Amino acid sequence: MIIFGTRTSSIALAVISFLCGFCKVQAAQRIFKRVTKFTLFFIPLFPVSTRYFVTCVNCGGTTEINKQQVDHYQEFIDNQRIERDLDERLEAN
Ligand SMILES: [Zn+2]
């Protein structure tokens, strides 16, 4: 007998703060990836679907986003990090 199925896991990618479209509050938004993998004898083999979501920490409102939006958010976070590093360096001098 062959036992197969799927398993879904969520992976947190980043946290970003912006105005939530649901509760209209500036709150932390969790960006995460939900991967569904095909399993054989309960062993995950390969992904059958990958989806991206953003969830508001304040109200729990969840929106599906695409990979491009994820990249955009990640770029935004990286830029913020660079700016923060520069600020710290300027303050140190
Ligand atoms: Zn919200």
Tab-separated table of N, CA and C and ligand atoms in Angstrom:
chain	number	residue	atom	x	y	z
A	1	MET	N	0.842	-1.197	0.000
A	1	MET	CA	0.000	0.000	0.000
A	1	MET	C	0.885	1.259	0.000
A	2	ILE	N	0.531	2.186	-0.855
A	2	ILE	CA	1.287	3.450	-0.927
A	2	ILE	C	0.474	4.537	-0.215
A	3	ILE	N	1.096	5.175	0.724
A	3	ILE	CA	0.424	6.250	1.447
A	3	ILE	C	0.974	7.573	0.936
A	4	PHE	N	0.093	8.369	0.344
A	4	PHE	CA	0.541	9.685	-0.103
A	4	PHE	C	-0.460	10.753	0.293
A	5	GLY	N	-0.013	11.975	0.244
A	5	GLY	CA	-0.879	13.096	0.616
A	5	GLY	C	-0.140	14.399	0.458
A	6	THR	N	-0.563	15.398	1.199
A	6	THR	CA	0.108	16.698	1.165
A	6	THR	C	0.306	17.202	2.587
A	7	ARG	N	1.270	18.055	2.731
A	7	ARG	CA	1.507	18.697	4.020
A	7	ARG	C	1.763	20.173	3.771
A	8	THR	N	1.093	20.997	4.542
A	8	THR	CA	1.252	22.444	4.379
A	8	THR	C	1.999	23.009	5.572
A	9	SER	N	3.006	23.823	5.290
A	9	SER	CA	3.728	24.486	6.370
A	9	SER	C	3.855	25.970	6.072
A	10	SER	N	3.856	26.754	7.131
A	10	SER	CA	3.991	28.206	7.002
A	10	SER	C	5.369	28.639	7.464
A	11	ILE	N	5.997	29.483	6.681
A	11	ILE	CA	7.331	29.978	7.008
A	11	ILE	C	7.262	31.498	7.095
A	12	ALA	N	7.634	32.038	8.237
A	12	ALA	CA	7.642	33.491	8.415
A	12	ALA	C	8.805	34.082	7.631
A	13	LEU	N	8.535	35.119	6.846
A	13	LEU	CA	9.577	35.730	6.027
A	13	LEU	C	10.059	37.054	6.613
A	14	ALA	N	9.122	37.869	7.041
A	14	ALA	CA	9.493	39.189	7.533
A	14	ALA	C	8.321	39.821	8.271
A	15	VAL	N	8.637	40.861	9.002
A	15	VAL	CA	7.603	41.657	9.659
A	15	VAL	C	7.822	43.092	9.227
A	16	ILE	N	6.749	43.718	8.805
A	16	ILE	CA	6.840	45.087	8.294
A	16	ILE	C	5.667	45.866	8.888
A	17	SER	N	5.881	47.143	9.145
A	17	SER	CA	4.826	47.943	9.748
A	17	SER	C	4.224	48.875	8.709
A	18	PHE	N	2.939	48.764	8.503
A	18	PHE	CA	2.242	49.722	7.646
A	18	PHE	C	0.762	49.798	8.002
A	19	LEU	N	0.076	50.734	7.399
A	19	LEU	CA	-1.342	50.952	7.673
A	19	LEU	C	-2.150	49.765	7.146
A	20	CYS	N	-2.836	49.102	8.050
A	20	CYS	CA	-3.610	47.914	7.695
A	20	CYS	C	-4.873	48.308	6.927
A	21	GLY	N	-5.143	47.594	5.875
A	21	GLY	CA	-6.310	47.856	5.051
A	21	GLY	C	-7.615	47.416	5.704
A	22	PHE	N	-7.509	46.569	6.721
A	22	PHE	CA	-8.706	46.060	7.405
A	22	PHE	C	-9.104	46.944	8.581
A	23	CYS	N	-8.141	47.132	9.505
A	23	CYS	CA	-8.476	47.862	10.740
A	23	CYS	C	-8.048	49.321	10.704
A	24	LYS	N	-7.364	49.746	9.618
A	24	LYS	CA	-6.909	51.133	9.442
A	24	LYS	C	-5.991	51.586	10.571
A	25	VAL	N	-5.209	50.658	11.098
A	25	VAL	CA	-4.264	50.963	12.168
A	25	VAL	C	-2.864	50.690	11.641
A	26	GLN	N	-1.910	51.556	11.996
A	26	GLN	CA	-0.500	51.318	11.659
A	26	GLN	C	-0.014	50.202	12.573
A	27	ALA	N	0.129	49.018	12.027
A	27	ALA	CA	0.480	47.869	12.860
A	27	ALA	C	1.471	46.969	12.146
A	28	ALA	N	2.085	46.091	12.900
A	28	ALA	CA	3.024	45.125	12.331
A	28	ALA	C	2.257	44.139	11.451
A	29	GLN	N	2.843	43.850	10.293
A	29	GLN	CA	2.233	42.915	9.339
A	29	GLN	C	3.223	41.775	9.123
A	30	ARG	N	2.753	40.590	9.352
A	30	ARG	CA	3.612	39.419	9.205
A	30	ARG	C	3.520	38.890	7.782
A	31	ILE	N	4.660	38.772	7.113
A	31	ILE	CA	4.679	38.219	5.759
A	31	ILE	C	5.119	36.770	5.872
A	32	PHE	N	4.323	35.893	5.333
A	32	PHE	CA	4.722	34.491	5.397
A	32	PHE	C	4.386	33.734	4.122
A	33	LYS	N	5.076	32.632	3.997
A	33	LYS	CA	4.975	31.771	2.819
A	33	LYS	C	4.291	30.492	3.265
A	34	ARG	N	3.313	30.025	2.492
A	34	ARG	CA	2.642	28.775	2.820
A	34	ARG	C	2.948	27.776	1.701
A	35	VAL	N	3.684	26.761	2.062
A	35	VAL	CA	4.114	25.777	1.072
A	35	VAL	C	3.384	24.461	1.311
A	36	THR	N	2.758	23.961	0.263
A	36	THR	CA	2.121	22.648	0.338
A	36	THR	C	2.994	21.674	-0.428
A	37	LYS	N	3.404	20.610	0.270
A	37	LYS	CA	4.282	19.630	-0.360
A	37	LYS	C	3.583	18.292	-0.519
A	38	PHE	N	3.888	17.643	-1.609
A	38	PHE	CA	3.408	16.299	-1.847
A	38	PHE	C	4.196	15.367	-0.935
A	39	THR	N	3.499	14.484	-0.238
A	39	THR	CA	4.194	13.550	0.663
A	39	THR	C	3.953	12.109	0.223
A	40	LEU	N	4.977	11.327	0.418
A	40	LEU	CA	4.896	9.894	0.156
A	40	LEU	C	5.373	9.191	1.421
A	41	PHE	N	4.510	8.388	1.988
A	41	PHE	CA	4.783	7.767	3.294
A	41	PHE	C	5.170	8.838	4.323
A	42	PHE	N	4.416	9.948	4.286
A	42	PHE	CA	4.546	11.066	5.224
A	42	PHE	C	5.865	11.839	5.076
A	43	ILE	N	6.601	11.565	4.023
A	43	ILE	CA	7.853	12.296	3.784
A	43	ILE	C	7.585	13.360	2.709
A	44	PRO	N	7.772	14.655	3.052
A	44	PRO	CA	7.554	15.704	2.051
A	44	PRO	C	8.570	15.587	0.914
A	45	LEU	N	8.077	15.551	-0.306
A	45	LEU	CA	8.984	15.365	-1.438
A	45	LEU	C	9.212	16.633	-2.247
A	46	PHE	N	8.156	17.191	-2.799
A	46	PHE	CA	8.323	18.407	-3.602
A	46	PHE	C	7.107	19.318	-3.419
A	47	PRO	N	7.328	20.623	-3.548
A	47	PRO	CA	6.207	21.553	-3.364
A	47	PRO	C	5.202	21.477	-4.519
A	48	VAL	N	3.950	21.465	-4.178
A	48	VAL	CA	2.905	21.490	-5.209
A	48	VAL	C	2.269	22.874	-5.293
A	49	SER	N	2.400	23.641	-4.219
A	49	SER	CA	1.928	25.025	-4.294
A	49	SER	C	2.666	25.892	-3.281
A	50	THR	N	2.963	27.106	-3.677
A	50	THR	CA	3.606	28.085	-2.809
A	50	THR	C	2.794	29.365	-2.892
A	51	ARG	N	2.298	29.804	-1.761
A	51	ARG	CA	1.509	31.032	-1.726
A	51	ARG	C	2.056	31.951	-0.639
A	52	TYR	N	1.828	33.244	-0.847
A	52	TYR	CA	2.347	34.243	0.081
A	52	TYR	C	1.188	35.037	0.660
A	53	PHE	N	1.302	35.326	1.953
A	53	PHE	CA	0.251	36.061	2.640
A	53	PHE	C	0.851	37.130	3.531
A	54	VAL	N	0.030	38.118	3.831
A	54	VAL	CA	0.407	39.125	4.817
A	54	VAL	C	-0.746	39.199	5.816
A	55	THR	N	-0.377	39.093	7.119
A	55	THR	CA	-1.376	39.087	8.189
A	55	THR	C	-1.121	40.226	9.148
A	56	CYS	N	-2.174	40.943	9.455
A	56	CYS	CA	-2.097	42.051	10.406
A	56	CYS	C	-2.057	41.480	11.815
A	57	VAL	N	-1.073	41.926	12.611
A	57	VAL	CA	-0.924	41.440	13.983
A	57	VAL	C	-2.049	42.008	14.856
A	58	ASN	N	-2.537	43.180	14.493
A	58	ASN	CA	-3.576	43.835	15.285
A	58	ASN	C	-4.947	43.186	15.122
A	59	CYS	N	-5.386	42.962	13.880
A	59	CYS	CA	-6.753	42.465	13.662
A	59	CYS	C	-6.783	41.057	13.064
A	60	GLY	N	-5.648	40.555	12.611
A	60	GLY	CA	-5.616	39.202	12.047
A	60	GLY	C	-6.059	39.149	10.591
A	61	GLY	N	-6.363	40.304	10.006
A	61	GLY	CA	-6.761	40.373	8.602
A	61	GLY	C	-5.659	39.841	7.697
A	62	THR	N	-5.997	38.916	6.815
A	62	THR	CA	-4.989	38.285	5.964
A	62	THR	C	-5.294	38.530	4.498
A	63	THR	N	-4.261	38.887	3.751
A	63	THR	CA	-4.382	39.111	2.322
A	63	THR	C	-3.360	38.252	1.601
A	64	GLU	N	-3.769	37.655	0.504
A	64	GLU	CA	-2.797	36.921	-0.297
A	64	GLU	C	-2.045	37.920	-1.168
A	65	ILE	N	-0.729	37.750	-1.240
A	65	ILE	CA	0.094	38.623	-2.074
A	65	ILE	C	0.911	37.757	-3.016
A	66	ASN	N	1.476	38.375	-4.053
A	66	ASN	CA	2.276	37.585	-4.989
A	66	ASN	C	3.767	37.737	-4.691
A	67	LYS	N	4.570	36.944	-5.360
A	67	LYS	CA	6.017	36.911	-5.120
A	67	LYS	C	6.653	38.288	-5.336
A	68	GLN	N	6.161	39.013	-6.347
A	68	GLN	CA	6.701	40.344	-6.641
A	68	GLN	C	6.499	41.286	-5.459
A	69	GLN	N	5.320	41.180	-4.835
A	69	GLN	CA	5.033	42.025	-3.677
A	69	GLN	C	5.944	41.662	-2.512
A	70	VAL	N	6.196	40.356	-2.351
A	70	VAL	CA	7.104	39.888	-1.299
A	70	VAL	C	8.487	40.496	-1.519
A	71	ASP	N	8.967	40.434	-2.765
A	71	ASP	CA	10.278	40.992	-3.111
A	71	ASP	C	10.313	42.488	-2.809
A	72	HIS	N	9.202	43.141	-3.132
A	72	HIS	CA	9.092	44.581	-2.902
A	72	HIS	C	9.199	44.895	-1.409
A	73	TYR	N	8.485	44.132	-0.586
A	73	TYR	CA	8.526	44.322	0.871
A	73	TYR	C	9.930	44.070	1.388
A	74	GLN	N	10.548	43.004	0.879
A	74	GLN	CA	11.878	42.628	1.335
A	74	GLN	C	12.890	43.743	1.003
A	75	GLU	N	12.729	44.317	-0.178
A	75	GLU	CA	13.583	45.416	-0.625
A	75	GLU	C	13.411	46.614	0.307
A	76	PHE	N	12.161	46.879	0.654
A	76	PHE	CA	11.807	47.982	1.545
A	76	PHE	C	12.476	47.792	2.905
A	77	ILE	N	12.417	46.564	3.434
A	77	ILE	CA	13.019	46.231	4.724
A	77	ILE	C	14.540	46.400	4.645
A	78	ASP	N	15.145	45.914	3.560
A	78	ASP	CA	16.593	46.031	3.387
A	78	ASP	C	17.008	47.493	3.360
A	79	ASN	N	16.245	48.328	2.660
A	79	ASN	CA	16.543	49.754	2.573
A	79	ASN	C	16.475	50.420	3.942
A	80	GLN	N	15.458	50.013	4.709
A	80	GLN	CA	15.295	50.565	6.066
A	80	GLN	C	16.508	50.213	6.907
A	81	ARG	N	16.968	48.966	6.742
A	81	ARG	CA	18.116	48.478	7.511
A	81	ARG	C	19.367	49.287	7.151
A	82	ILE	N	19.557	49.561	5.868
A	82	ILE	CA	20.723	50.323	5.397
A	82	ILE	C	20.667	51.740	5.966
A	83	GLU	N	19.463	52.337	5.927
A	83	GLU	CA	19.293	53.692	6.456
A	83	GLU	C	19.603	53.743	7.943
A	84	ARG	N	19.142	52.711	8.678
A	84	ARG	CA	19.367	52.643	10.119
A	84	ARG	C	20.863	52.522	10.396
A	85	ASP	N	21.554	51.694	9.625
A	85	ASP	CA	22.995	51.515	9.794
A	85	ASP	C	23.721	52.834	9.556
A	86	LEU	N	23.299	53.552	8.522
A	86	LEU	CA	23.918	54.834	8.200
A	86	LEU	C	23.693	55.838	9.322
A	87	ASP	N	22.452	55.867	9.841
A	87	ASP	CA	22.131	56.776	10.946
A	87	ASP	C	23.022	56.501	12.141
A	88	GLU	N	23.169	55.217	12.461
A	88	GLU	CA	23.980	54.830	13.609
A	88	GLU	C	25.431	55.253	13.408
A	89	ARG	N	25.894	55.079	12.183
A	89	ARG	CA	27.280	55.419	11.876
A	89	ARG	C	27.486	56.953	11.984
A	90	LEU	N	26.480	57.718	11.506
A	90	LEU	CA	26.575	59.167	11.554
A	90	LEU	C	26.538	59.657	13.000
A	91	GLU	N	25.708	58.990	13.817
A	91	GLU	CA	25.597	59.383	15.224
A	91	GLU	C	26.900	59.092	15.973
A	92	ALA	N	27.563	58.026	15.572
A	92	ALA	CA	28.806	57.606	16.244
A	92	ALA	C	29.931	58.613	15.977
A	93	ASN	N	29.878	59.299	14.820
A	93	ASN	CA	30.952	60.232	14.455
A	93	ASN	C	30.783	61.619	15.100
B	1	ZN	ZN	-5.426	45.148	10.870
